[in-house]
């Protein structure tokens, strides 16, 4: 996209500065006193409908997630509990960060044929684009766990393996 | 010679060739499944339908002969509609297996369907189930559901391998490909049915699920399995090292050479690539006095080897040095060996042929008894001395220092002689019996890791190209020999195999004919 430059001269009022500063202070003060008032009112159980403040008290207070939000990956299971994934490597191929590592193996059931012997996602590289979910022909990988906290003290800890990915379940989005 | 017009372009073709071949000469690809240039025409898939003027119906181009004045259209609406309908037909009972199918990515069903497909399914009935993942031979797995009954595989078994293992059983939409009673697909050329199967019905056991085909890179090469010198492509994966346990070479495929192997190759060659990634000597080794081999570095080993060669040359003359080159080496390497050892040092006797190596299996099609790719090349370069005599001299102490390339001398007789030899230098790729008795070991590169030429048994000079980097610390033999020669004070300045080839053959690799050249008796 091209950048469009808008030439604009400051007016006299803007150039003397002091009036503009007072305008800004008025805005800040209005928020301060409003919040002060609303929070005190909340203490007395009043005016519950009004939201005070602008900060979420994370982690005690959490923002509601949109149901479409892409959160931590999980692998889904068949009815018998085995992974749905057939190691087709579509997700591995499409992944722009090259952070999925799959090794396929021969499944004893010829109707299934192929299964993942190894399935690792390196979340240190993942950009949460969700392409893997789009590419999967088996609905085997999803990003609907509702988890976004997965920090680790080491880089290796960010590599999640097959068992870890299978152990997660979906969290229905809060409304 | 009939002259005809295809999509408005006119072409003159040989009498007797069919319309499909005529189109091919114009670089027009007609979709096909059952037609294969190396097999008889079956005309069963009806994918190659074309429109020919004044013919009431569409005709199969693989069967209809090109005739004078024909006006053919391969891309008309009617043809496209026919292709679409044929594909719909072929896919009626086809499983949706692409995610687990090894053919995916190089499947003609997928390819043609992307061009002309009936994307919205009209099929409401239940698909007919057939047998899946059936091992039908040591190398081949059959999936009857994916088969489109083109019969290429059965024609191969009847016409080329002439072993008649496969056939079509039952009738109508219950037809399946299966083994003939009491047979297994274990002929020495069974791997070829995997290549010619246009879909994923026949897959390779060794390659199954190792890697997706779109991850593979290819390089043109020559099979080193026997002295036929079949033209091959090496399919390798070096970027995703966690696949297939880190194996770099994933499979070998034959490459067309009408003078040597046509479209085929044998199973022994096809599956004989394991040594490239397995049991390799990964770093230079030196034996401490009377001790074990120890990992060393190139500088130290080359220093010891060159000092050894130099002092022997000074004290005993060239008779003190014995060289056993290998018919596994390329012409360029053998030329360099001749140049350094024979021409510069004056070593008279350089042998190549292992006298204990027995002739292997041989037949009247491709497989040769001599399992070395370049015996003829070594012979032409005059490296023909008796290896046994050289070893005897080494055992009796006449030869003080013995330089062996690649050979695995495992016979007790040879082992005994090697045990009595003074100082043994080994240059080669894999751990073997010769390494065990060597004093210095120089890890060389396999044919997949270097450029060069082989001369096959009938004297055809063919080029192979580097696919991989030499594994770990190993180096190409030309690099090792050049460094060694410079340490010995000889002016050897070759940078790569091509420079040697130019000096030896007088031309560049680019100028070498695509399908190789016959030596025609010239000695160089
Ligand atoms: S979300 Fe994107 S970057 Fe992360 S694993 Fe999936 S495809 Fe790769
Ligand atoms: S795309 Fe789906 S089925 Fe294929 S490997 Fe990835 S998770 Fe498994
Ligand atoms: S044969 Fe081709 S179309 Fe059929 S499952 Fe295999 S890749 Fe897919
Ligand atoms: S197995 Fe393959 S080559 Fe043989 S008939 Fe079926 S599709 Fe053709
Ligand atoms: S290719 Fe012509 S009918 Fe099959």
Short mmCIF file of N, CA and C in Angstrom, two decimals, chain A:
data_model
loop_
_atom_site.label_atom_id
_atom_site.label_comp_id
_atom_site.label_asym_id
_atom_site.label_seq_id
_atom_site.Cartn_x
_atom_site.Cartn_y
_atom_site.Cartn_z
N UNK A 1 0.84 -1.19 0.00
CA UNK A 1 0.00 0.00 0.00
C UNK A 1 0.88 1.25 0.00
N UNK A 2 0.53 2.14 -0.86
CA UNK A 2 1.34 3.36 -0.93
C UNK A 2 1.05 4.26 0.27
N UNK A 3 2.02 5.01 0.64
CA UNK A 3 1.82 5.91 1.79
C UNK A 3 1.42 7.28 1.27
N UNK A 4 0.36 7.82 1.88
CA UNK A 4 -0.14 9.12 1.44
C UNK A 4 0.21 10.15 2.52
N UNK A 5 0.90 11.15 2.12
CA UNK A 5 1.28 12.17 3.10
C UNK A 5 0.30 13.33 3.04
N UNK A 6 -0.21 13.68 4.21
CA UNK A 6 -1.15 14.82 4.27
C UNK A 6 -0.43 16.01 4.88
N UNK A 7 -0.31 17.05 4.10
CA UNK A 7 0.32 18.28 4.61
C UNK A 7 -0.71 19.01 5.46
N UNK A 8 -0.33 19.42 6.65
CA UNK A 8 -1.29 20.14 7.48
C UNK A 8 -0.55 21.19 8.29
N UNK A 9 -0.96 22.37 8.18
CA UNK A 9 -0.33 23.43 8.98
C UNK A 9 -1.03 23.50 10.33
N UNK A 10 -0.24 23.75 11.37
CA UNK A 10 -0.84 23.91 12.69
C UNK A 10 -1.51 25.27 12.78
N UNK A 11 -2.63 25.25 13.45
CA UNK A 11 -3.29 26.54 13.63
C UNK A 11 -2.59 27.32 14.74
N UNK A 12 -2.97 28.56 14.91
CA UNK A 12 -2.35 29.40 15.93
C UNK A 12 -2.58 28.80 17.31
N UNK A 13 -3.84 28.31 17.54
CA UNK A 13 -4.19 27.73 18.83
C UNK A 13 -3.31 26.53 19.16
N UNK A 14 -3.07 25.71 18.13
CA UNK A 14 -2.23 24.52 18.35
C UNK A 14 -0.78 24.92 18.59
N UNK A 15 -0.37 26.03 17.93
CA UNK A 15 1.02 26.39 18.02
C UNK A 15 1.39 26.94 19.40
N UNK A 16 0.46 27.59 20.08
CA UNK A 16 0.84 28.08 21.40
C UNK A 16 0.81 26.96 22.45
N UNK A 17 0.30 25.76 22.11
CA UNK A 17 0.50 24.55 22.89
C UNK A 17 -0.30 24.47 24.17
N UNK A 18 -0.32 25.49 24.96
CA UNK A 18 -0.83 25.42 26.32
C UNK A 18 -2.29 25.00 26.35
N UNK A 19 -3.08 25.50 25.37
CA UNK A 19 -4.49 25.14 25.34
C UNK A 19 -4.68 23.67 25.04
N UNK A 20 -3.84 23.15 24.14
CA UNK A 20 -3.93 21.73 23.78
C UNK A 20 -3.61 20.85 24.99
N UNK A 21 -2.59 21.28 25.76
CA UNK A 21 -2.22 20.50 26.94
C UNK A 21 -3.38 20.46 27.93
N UNK A 22 -4.00 21.56 28.13
CA UNK A 22 -5.13 21.62 29.06
C UNK A 22 -6.26 20.72 28.59
N UNK A 23 -6.46 20.67 27.25
CA UNK A 23 -7.51 19.81 26.69
C UNK A 23 -7.25 18.34 27.03
N UNK A 24 -5.98 17.95 26.89
CA UNK A 24 -5.61 16.57 27.16
C UNK A 24 -5.76 16.25 28.64
N UNK A 25 -5.34 17.19 29.49
CA UNK A 25 -5.44 16.97 30.93
C UNK A 25 -6.90 16.78 31.35
N UNK A 26 -7.79 17.51 30.66
CA UNK A 26 -9.19 17.40 31.00
C UNK A 26 -9.69 15.98 30.74
N UNK A 27 -9.24 15.41 29.62
CA UNK A 27 -9.65 14.04 29.26
C UNK A 27 -9.15 13.03 30.29
N UNK A 28 -7.87 13.17 30.65
CA UNK A 28 -7.28 12.26 31.63
C UNK A 28 -8.01 12.37 32.96
N UNK A 29 -8.26 13.59 33.36
CA UNK A 29 -8.89 13.83 34.66
C UNK A 29 -10.31 13.26 34.66
N UNK A 30 -10.97 13.37 33.51
CA UNK A 30 -12.33 12.87 33.47
C UNK A 30 -12.35 11.36 33.72
N UNK A 31 -11.42 10.62 33.07
CA UNK A 31 -11.33 9.18 33.28
C UNK A 31 -10.99 8.86 34.73
N UNK A 32 -10.02 9.61 35.28
CA UNK A 32 -9.59 9.35 36.65
C UNK A 32 -10.76 9.46 37.61
N UNK A 33 -11.47 10.58 37.52
CA UNK A 33 -12.55 10.79 38.49
C UNK A 33 -13.72 9.87 38.24
N UNK A 34 -13.97 9.56 36.95
CA UNK A 34 -15.07 8.65 36.67
C UNK A 34 -14.78 7.28 37.26
N UNK A 35 -13.53 6.77 37.02
CA UNK A 35 -13.17 5.46 37.55
C UNK A 35 -13.19 5.44 39.06
N UNK A 36 -12.67 6.53 39.65
CA UNK A 36 -12.67 6.63 41.10
C UNK A 36 -14.09 6.46 41.62
N UNK A 37 -14.98 7.19 40.99
CA UNK A 37 -16.38 7.17 41.39
C UNK A 37 -17.01 5.79 41.16
N UNK A 38 -16.77 5.23 39.97
CA UNK A 38 -17.40 3.94 39.64
C UNK A 38 -16.88 2.84 40.54
N UNK A 39 -15.55 2.79 40.78
CA UNK A 39 -15.00 1.74 41.62
C UNK A 39 -15.50 1.86 43.05
N UNK A 40 -15.60 3.11 43.57
CA UNK A 40 -16.14 3.28 44.93
C UNK A 40 -17.59 2.83 44.98
N UNK A 41 -18.33 3.18 43.91
CA UNK A 41 -19.73 2.76 43.85
C UNK A 41 -19.85 1.24 43.84
N UNK A 42 -18.93 0.57 43.07
CA UNK A 42 -18.93 -0.90 43.05
C UNK A 42 -18.72 -1.47 44.44
N UNK A 43 -17.84 -0.83 45.22
CA UNK A 43 -17.60 -1.29 46.59
C UNK A 43 -18.90 -1.36 47.39
N UNK A 44 -19.74 -0.40 47.12
CA UNK A 44 -21.03 -0.38 47.85
C UNK A 44 -22.12 -1.14 47.10
N UNK A 45 -21.69 -1.88 46.07
CA UNK A 45 -22.66 -2.70 45.35
C UNK A 45 -23.59 -1.91 44.45
N UNK A 46 -23.16 -0.72 44.09
CA UNK A 46 -24.01 0.11 43.24
C UNK A 46 -23.47 0.17 41.80
N UNK A 47 -24.32 0.61 40.92
CA UNK A 47 -23.93 0.88 39.53
C UNK A 47 -23.17 -0.28 38.87
N UNK A 48 -23.63 -1.51 39.14
CA UNK A 48 -22.94 -2.69 38.62
C UNK A 48 -22.86 -2.69 37.09
N UNK A 49 -23.82 -2.03 36.47
CA UNK A 49 -23.86 -2.08 35.02
C UNK A 49 -22.69 -1.34 34.36
N UNK A 50 -22.18 -0.36 35.08
CA UNK A 50 -21.08 0.41 34.49
C UNK A 50 -19.75 -0.31 34.71
N UNK A 51 -18.90 -0.35 33.70
CA UNK A 51 -17.56 -0.95 33.87
C UNK A 51 -16.61 0.11 34.33
N UNK A 52 -15.90 -0.20 35.41
CA UNK A 52 -14.91 0.75 35.86
C UNK A 52 -13.54 0.37 35.33
N UNK A 53 -12.69 1.32 35.11
CA UNK A 53 -11.32 1.04 34.72
C UNK A 53 -11.21 0.50 33.32
N UNK A 54 -9.99 0.36 32.82
CA UNK A 54 -9.81 -0.15 31.47
C UNK A 54 -8.88 -1.35 31.48
N UNK A 55 -8.42 -1.80 32.63
CA UNK A 55 -7.42 -2.86 32.69
C UNK A 55 -8.05 -4.16 33.18
N UNK A 56 -7.74 -5.27 32.48
CA UNK A 56 -8.16 -6.59 32.98
C UNK A 56 -7.19 -7.01 34.06
N UNK A 57 -7.70 -7.52 35.15
CA UNK A 57 -6.83 -7.92 36.25
C UNK A 57 -6.30 -9.33 35.99
N UNK A 58 -5.52 -9.47 34.85
CA UNK A 58 -4.97 -10.76 34.48
C UNK A 58 -3.99 -11.21 35.56
N UNK A 59 -3.85 -12.45 35.98
CA UNK A 59 -4.60 -13.59 35.46
C UNK A 59 -5.92 -13.90 36.18
N UNK A 60 -6.27 -13.13 37.24
CA UNK A 60 -7.52 -13.45 37.92
C UNK A 60 -8.71 -13.20 36.99
N UNK A 61 -8.61 -12.10 36.28
CA UNK A 61 -9.72 -11.74 35.40
C UNK A 61 -9.26 -11.97 33.96
N UNK A 62 -10.04 -12.70 33.16
CA UNK A 62 -9.64 -13.00 31.79
C UNK A 62 -10.62 -12.43 30.79
N UNK A 63 -10.09 -12.04 29.70
CA UNK A 63 -10.92 -11.55 28.61
C UNK A 63 -11.67 -12.73 28.02
N UNK A 64 -12.90 -12.61 27.66
CA UNK A 64 -13.56 -13.71 26.96
C UNK A 64 -12.95 -13.88 25.56
N UNK A 65 -12.67 -15.14 25.19
CA UNK A 65 -12.12 -15.41 23.86
C UNK A 65 -13.23 -15.48 22.82
N UNK A 66 -12.90 -15.05 21.64
CA UNK A 66 -13.82 -15.28 20.54
C UNK A 66 -13.78 -16.77 20.20
N UNK A 67 -14.90 -17.37 19.84
CA UNK A 67 -14.87 -18.80 19.52
C UNK A 67 -13.94 -19.12 18.35
N UNK A 68 -13.61 -18.13 17.55
CA UNK A 68 -12.75 -18.42 16.40
C UNK A 68 -11.27 -18.27 16.71
N UNK A 69 -10.97 -17.87 17.95
CA UNK A 69 -9.57 -17.61 18.27
C UNK A 69 -8.73 -18.87 18.10
N UNK A 70 -7.53 -18.71 17.53
CA UNK A 70 -6.63 -19.85 17.38
C UNK A 70 -5.78 -19.96 18.64
N UNK A 71 -6.02 -21.03 19.36
CA UNK A 71 -5.26 -21.25 20.59
C UNK A 71 -4.40 -22.49 20.45
N UNK A 72 -3.84 -22.96 21.56
CA UNK A 72 -2.91 -24.08 21.53
C UNK A 72 -3.47 -25.28 20.74
N UNK A 73 -2.59 -25.95 19.98
CA UNK A 73 -3.02 -27.07 19.15
C UNK A 73 -3.39 -28.29 19.98
N UNK A 74 -4.23 -29.12 19.41
CA UNK A 74 -4.44 -30.45 19.95
C UNK A 74 -4.66 -31.40 18.79
N UNK A 75 -4.45 -32.69 19.05
CA UNK A 75 -4.76 -33.70 18.05
C UNK A 75 -6.02 -34.42 18.52
N UNK A 76 -6.95 -34.62 17.60
CA UNK A 76 -8.19 -35.29 17.98
C UNK A 76 -8.02 -36.80 17.92
N UNK A 77 -8.98 -37.50 18.53
CA UNK A 77 -8.87 -38.96 18.62
C UNK A 77 -10.03 -39.63 17.91
N UNK A 78 -9.80 -40.88 17.52
CA UNK A 78 -10.90 -41.71 17.04
C UNK A 78 -11.71 -42.18 18.24
N UNK A 79 -12.78 -42.92 17.95
CA UNK A 79 -13.61 -43.40 19.06
C UNK A 79 -12.84 -44.31 20.00
N UNK A 80 -11.89 -45.08 19.45
CA UNK A 80 -11.13 -45.99 20.30
C UNK A 80 -9.96 -45.29 20.99
N UNK A 81 -9.84 -43.98 20.81
CA UNK A 81 -8.80 -43.24 21.52
C UNK A 81 -7.51 -43.07 20.76
N UNK A 82 -7.36 -43.76 19.63
CA UNK A 82 -6.12 -43.60 18.86
C UNK A 82 -6.21 -42.29 18.06
N UNK A 83 -5.06 -41.77 17.69
CA UNK A 83 -5.11 -40.48 16.98
C UNK A 83 -5.84 -40.57 15.64
N UNK A 84 -6.59 -39.53 15.32
CA UNK A 84 -7.24 -39.47 14.01
C UNK A 84 -6.22 -39.24 12.91
N UNK A 85 -5.15 -38.61 13.28
CA UNK A 85 -4.11 -38.24 12.31
C UNK A 85 -3.62 -39.47 11.55
N UNK A 86 -3.46 -39.33 10.24
CA UNK A 86 -2.96 -40.44 9.43
C UNK A 86 -1.57 -40.14 8.88
N UNK A 87 -0.93 -39.14 9.44
CA UNK A 87 0.42 -38.78 9.02
C UNK A 87 0.50 -38.50 7.52
N UNK A 88 -0.48 -37.76 7.02
CA UNK A 88 -0.44 -37.41 5.59
C UNK A 88 0.54 -36.30 5.32
N UNK A 89 0.91 -35.61 6.36
CA UNK A 89 1.94 -34.55 6.29
C UNK A 89 1.49 -33.33 5.52
N UNK A 90 0.18 -33.15 5.40
CA UNK A 90 -0.32 -31.93 4.76
C UNK A 90 0.02 -30.72 5.63
N UNK A 91 -0.22 -30.87 6.95
CA UNK A 91 0.05 -29.74 7.85
C UNK A 91 1.53 -29.42 7.86
N UNK A 92 2.34 -30.47 7.87
CA UNK A 92 3.79 -30.27 7.87
C UNK A 92 4.23 -29.55 6.60
N UNK A 93 3.59 -29.88 5.48
CA UNK A 93 3.95 -29.27 4.22
C UNK A 93 3.51 -27.81 4.16
N UNK A 94 2.33 -27.53 4.68
CA UNK A 94 1.79 -26.18 4.52
C UNK A 94 2.37 -25.22 5.56
N UNK A 95 2.84 -25.75 6.67
CA UNK A 95 3.27 -24.89 7.78
C UNK A 95 4.35 -23.91 7.33
N UNK A 96 4.06 -22.61 7.41
CA UNK A 96 5.03 -21.64 6.92
C UNK A 96 6.25 -21.52 7.82
N UNK A 97 6.12 -21.96 9.08
CA UNK A 97 7.24 -21.85 10.01
C UNK A 97 8.07 -23.14 10.05
N UNK A 98 7.66 -24.14 9.30
CA UNK A 98 8.32 -25.45 9.30
C UNK A 98 8.53 -25.97 10.72
N UNK A 99 7.48 -25.94 11.52
CA UNK A 99 7.66 -26.31 12.92
C UNK A 99 6.92 -27.60 13.26
N UNK A 100 6.38 -28.31 12.27
CA UNK A 100 5.74 -29.59 12.54
C UNK A 100 6.65 -30.70 12.02
N UNK A 101 6.89 -31.71 12.85
CA UNK A 101 7.77 -32.80 12.45
C UNK A 101 7.02 -34.11 12.60
N UNK A 102 6.77 -34.79 11.47
CA UNK A 102 5.98 -36.01 11.51
C UNK A 102 6.78 -37.16 10.92
N UNK A 103 6.71 -38.31 11.58
CA UNK A 103 7.27 -39.53 11.00
C UNK A 103 6.13 -40.54 10.92
N UNK A 104 5.89 -41.07 9.74
CA UNK A 104 4.76 -41.98 9.55
C UNK A 104 5.17 -43.43 9.76
N UNK A 105 4.18 -44.27 10.05
CA UNK A 105 4.46 -45.69 10.21
C UNK A 105 3.30 -46.52 9.70
N UNK A 106 3.57 -47.82 9.54
CA UNK A 106 2.56 -48.73 9.00
C UNK A 106 1.61 -49.16 10.12
N UNK A 107 0.33 -48.92 9.95
CA UNK A 107 -0.66 -49.31 10.95
C UNK A 107 -1.08 -50.76 10.72
N UNK A 108 -1.24 -51.54 11.79
CA UNK A 108 -1.61 -52.95 11.57
C UNK A 108 -2.95 -53.12 10.85
N UNK A 109 -3.86 -52.16 10.99
CA UNK A 109 -5.15 -52.27 10.32
C UNK A 109 -5.05 -51.69 8.91
N UNK A 110 -5.19 -52.52 7.86
CA UNK A 110 -5.03 -52.01 6.50
C UNK A 110 -6.09 -50.98 6.12
N UNK A 111 -7.18 -50.88 6.88
CA UNK A 111 -8.17 -49.85 6.59
C UNK A 111 -7.67 -48.47 7.03
N UNK A 112 -6.76 -48.46 7.99
CA UNK A 112 -6.19 -47.19 8.44
C UNK A 112 -4.85 -46.97 7.75
N UNK A 113 -4.07 -48.02 7.65
CA UNK A 113 -2.81 -48.04 6.91
C UNK A 113 -1.67 -47.24 7.52
N UNK A 114 -1.89 -45.96 7.77
CA UNK A 114 -0.76 -45.12 8.15
C UNK A 114 -1.08 -44.37 9.42
N UNK A 115 -0.13 -44.23 10.30
CA UNK A 115 -0.36 -43.47 11.52
C UNK A 115 0.93 -42.74 11.91
N UNK A 116 0.81 -41.71 12.74
CA UNK A 116 2.02 -40.96 13.10
C UNK A 116 2.80 -41.67 14.21
N UNK A 117 4.03 -42.03 13.92
CA UNK A 117 4.90 -42.59 14.95
C UNK A 117 5.42 -41.45 15.81
N UNK A 118 5.66 -40.35 15.15
CA UNK A 118 6.15 -39.18 15.87
C UNK A 118 5.40 -37.97 15.32
N UNK A 119 4.97 -37.09 16.20
CA UNK A 119 4.29 -35.88 15.77
C UNK A 119 4.68 -34.78 16.75
N UNK A 120 5.58 -33.92 16.35
CA UNK A 120 6.04 -32.85 17.23
C UNK A 120 5.69 -31.50 16.62
N UNK A 121 5.27 -30.58 17.49
CA UNK A 121 5.12 -29.19 17.05
C UNK A 121 6.05 -28.34 17.90
N UNK A 122 6.87 -27.56 17.25
CA UNK A 122 7.76 -26.67 17.98
C UNK A 122 7.07 -25.31 18.12
N UNK A 123 6.50 -25.09 19.31
CA UNK A 123 5.74 -23.86 19.49
C UNK A 123 6.63 -22.64 19.59
N UNK A 124 7.92 -22.86 19.75
CA UNK A 124 8.84 -21.73 19.72
C UNK A 124 8.93 -21.13 18.33
N UNK A 125 8.55 -21.90 17.33
CA UNK A 125 8.61 -21.41 15.95
C UNK A 125 7.23 -21.08 15.40
N UNK A 126 6.22 -21.73 15.93
CA UNK A 126 4.86 -21.60 15.40
C UNK A 126 4.40 -20.14 15.40
N UNK A 127 3.76 -19.73 14.33
CA UNK A 127 3.26 -18.36 14.25
C UNK A 127 1.74 -18.31 14.44
N UNK A 128 1.14 -19.41 14.82
CA UNK A 128 -0.30 -19.48 15.08
C UNK A 128 -1.16 -19.01 13.91
N UNK A 129 -0.73 -19.39 12.72
CA UNK A 129 -1.46 -18.97 11.54
C UNK A 129 -2.69 -19.84 11.32
N UNK A 130 -2.68 -21.06 11.85
CA UNK A 130 -3.83 -21.93 11.68
C UNK A 130 -3.90 -22.64 10.35
N UNK A 131 -2.86 -22.52 9.54
CA UNK A 131 -2.88 -23.21 8.25
C UNK A 131 -2.96 -24.72 8.42
N UNK A 132 -2.30 -25.22 9.47
CA UNK A 132 -2.30 -26.67 9.69
C UNK A 132 -3.73 -27.18 9.86
N UNK A 133 -4.54 -26.42 10.57
CA UNK A 133 -5.92 -26.82 10.80
C UNK A 133 -6.69 -26.81 9.48
N UNK A 134 -6.43 -25.77 8.68
CA UNK A 134 -7.10 -25.66 7.38
C UNK A 134 -6.71 -26.81 6.46
N UNK A 135 -5.43 -27.21 6.51
CA UNK A 135 -4.93 -28.18 5.54
C UNK A 135 -5.35 -29.61 5.88
N UNK A 136 -5.63 -29.89 7.13
CA UNK A 136 -5.84 -31.27 7.55
C UNK A 136 -7.09 -31.87 6.91
N UNK A 137 -6.94 -32.96 6.17
CA UNK A 137 -8.11 -33.58 5.55
C UNK A 137 -8.89 -34.48 6.50
N UNK A 138 -8.37 -34.71 7.70
CA UNK A 138 -8.97 -35.67 8.62
C UNK A 138 -9.56 -35.00 9.86
N UNK A 139 -9.56 -33.68 9.92
CA UNK A 139 -9.99 -32.98 11.13
C UNK A 139 -9.22 -33.50 12.33
N UNK A 140 -7.94 -33.74 12.14
CA UNK A 140 -7.14 -34.37 13.19
C UNK A 140 -6.41 -33.36 14.04
N UNK A 141 -6.20 -32.18 13.49
CA UNK A 141 -5.52 -31.16 14.29
C UNK A 141 -6.44 -29.96 14.42
N UNK A 142 -6.54 -29.46 15.65
CA UNK A 142 -7.41 -28.30 15.89
C UNK A 142 -6.69 -27.32 16.79
N UNK A 143 -7.12 -26.07 16.74
CA UNK A 143 -6.55 -25.05 17.62
C UNK A 143 -7.68 -24.47 18.45
N UNK A 144 -8.35 -25.35 19.20
CA UNK A 144 -9.52 -24.89 19.95
C UNK A 144 -9.43 -25.24 21.43
N UNK A 145 -8.21 -25.32 21.97
CA UNK A 145 -8.08 -25.70 23.37
C UNK A 145 -8.36 -24.55 24.31
N UNK A 146 -8.37 -23.33 23.78
CA UNK A 146 -8.59 -22.18 24.65
C UNK A 146 -7.41 -21.87 25.54
N UNK A 147 -6.31 -22.50 25.30
CA UNK A 147 -5.11 -22.24 26.12
C UNK A 147 -4.14 -21.37 25.32
N UNK A 148 -3.63 -20.38 26.00
CA UNK A 148 -2.60 -19.57 25.36
C UNK A 148 -1.34 -19.48 26.21
N UNK A 149 -1.43 -20.02 27.43
CA UNK A 149 -0.24 -19.96 28.29
C UNK A 149 0.51 -21.28 28.18
N UNK A 150 1.66 -21.26 27.54
CA UNK A 150 2.44 -22.50 27.43
C UNK A 150 3.92 -22.18 27.52
N UNK A 151 4.25 -21.21 28.38
CA UNK A 151 5.65 -20.82 28.47
C UNK A 151 6.48 -21.95 29.06
N UNK A 152 7.76 -21.88 28.86
CA UNK A 152 8.63 -22.94 29.32
C UNK A 152 9.99 -22.35 29.65
N UNK A 153 10.74 -23.03 30.51
CA UNK A 153 12.06 -22.52 30.86
C UNK A 153 13.12 -22.90 29.85
N UNK A 154 12.78 -23.81 28.91
CA UNK A 154 13.78 -24.20 27.91
C UNK A 154 13.12 -24.24 26.54
N UNK A 155 13.95 -24.21 25.52
CA UNK A 155 13.40 -24.30 24.16
C UNK A 155 12.82 -25.67 23.90
N UNK A 156 13.46 -26.69 24.48
CA UNK A 156 12.97 -28.06 24.27
C UNK A 156 11.56 -28.19 24.83
N UNK A 157 11.31 -27.47 25.92
CA UNK A 157 10.00 -27.55 26.55
C UNK A 157 8.89 -27.03 25.66
N UNK A 158 9.25 -26.26 24.64
CA UNK A 158 8.24 -25.73 23.73
C UNK A 158 7.91 -26.71 22.61
N UNK A 159 8.65 -27.80 22.55
CA UNK A 159 8.35 -28.81 21.53
C UNK A 159 7.34 -29.78 22.14
N UNK A 160 6.13 -29.77 21.63
CA UNK A 160 5.08 -30.63 22.19
C UNK A 160 4.97 -31.88 21.34
N UNK A 161 4.95 -33.04 21.99
CA UNK A 161 4.94 -34.29 21.22
C UNK A 161 3.53 -34.87 21.11
N UNK A 162 3.47 -36.02 20.44
CA UNK A 162 2.20 -36.66 20.13
C UNK A 162 1.33 -36.84 21.38
N UNK A 163 1.90 -37.38 22.45
CA UNK A 163 1.11 -37.67 23.64
C UNK A 163 0.54 -36.39 24.25
N UNK A 164 1.40 -35.37 24.29
CA UNK A 164 0.98 -34.09 24.85
C UNK A 164 -0.17 -33.50 24.02
N UNK A 165 -0.02 -33.58 22.70
CA UNK A 165 -1.03 -32.99 21.83
C UNK A 165 -2.35 -33.76 21.92
N UNK A 166 -2.24 -35.08 22.13
CA UNK A 166 -3.45 -35.90 22.21
C UNK A 166 -4.16 -35.71 23.55
N UNK A 167 -3.40 -35.33 24.58
CA UNK A 167 -3.97 -35.30 25.92
C UNK A 167 -4.88 -34.09 26.13
N UNK A 168 -4.82 -33.12 25.26
CA UNK A 168 -5.61 -31.91 25.48
C UNK A 168 -7.04 -32.10 25.00
N UNK A 169 -7.94 -31.33 25.63
CA UNK A 169 -9.31 -31.37 25.15
C UNK A 169 -9.72 -29.94 24.81
N UNK A 170 -10.84 -29.85 24.18
CA UNK A 170 -11.30 -28.53 23.79
C UNK A 170 -11.94 -27.82 24.96
N UNK A 171 -11.82 -26.51 25.00
CA UNK A 171 -12.52 -25.72 26.01
C UNK A 171 -13.60 -24.94 25.30
N UNK A 172 -14.87 -25.18 25.65
CA UNK A 172 -15.90 -24.42 24.97
C UNK A 172 -15.73 -22.93 25.28
N UNK A 173 -15.82 -22.10 24.28
CA UNK A 173 -15.58 -20.68 24.51
C UNK A 173 -16.60 -20.09 25.48
N UNK A 174 -16.12 -19.22 26.38
CA UNK A 174 -17.03 -18.55 27.33
C UNK A 174 -17.69 -17.38 26.61
N UNK A 175 -18.89 -17.17 26.97
CA UNK A 175 -19.60 -16.05 26.34
C UNK A 175 -19.72 -14.91 27.32
#
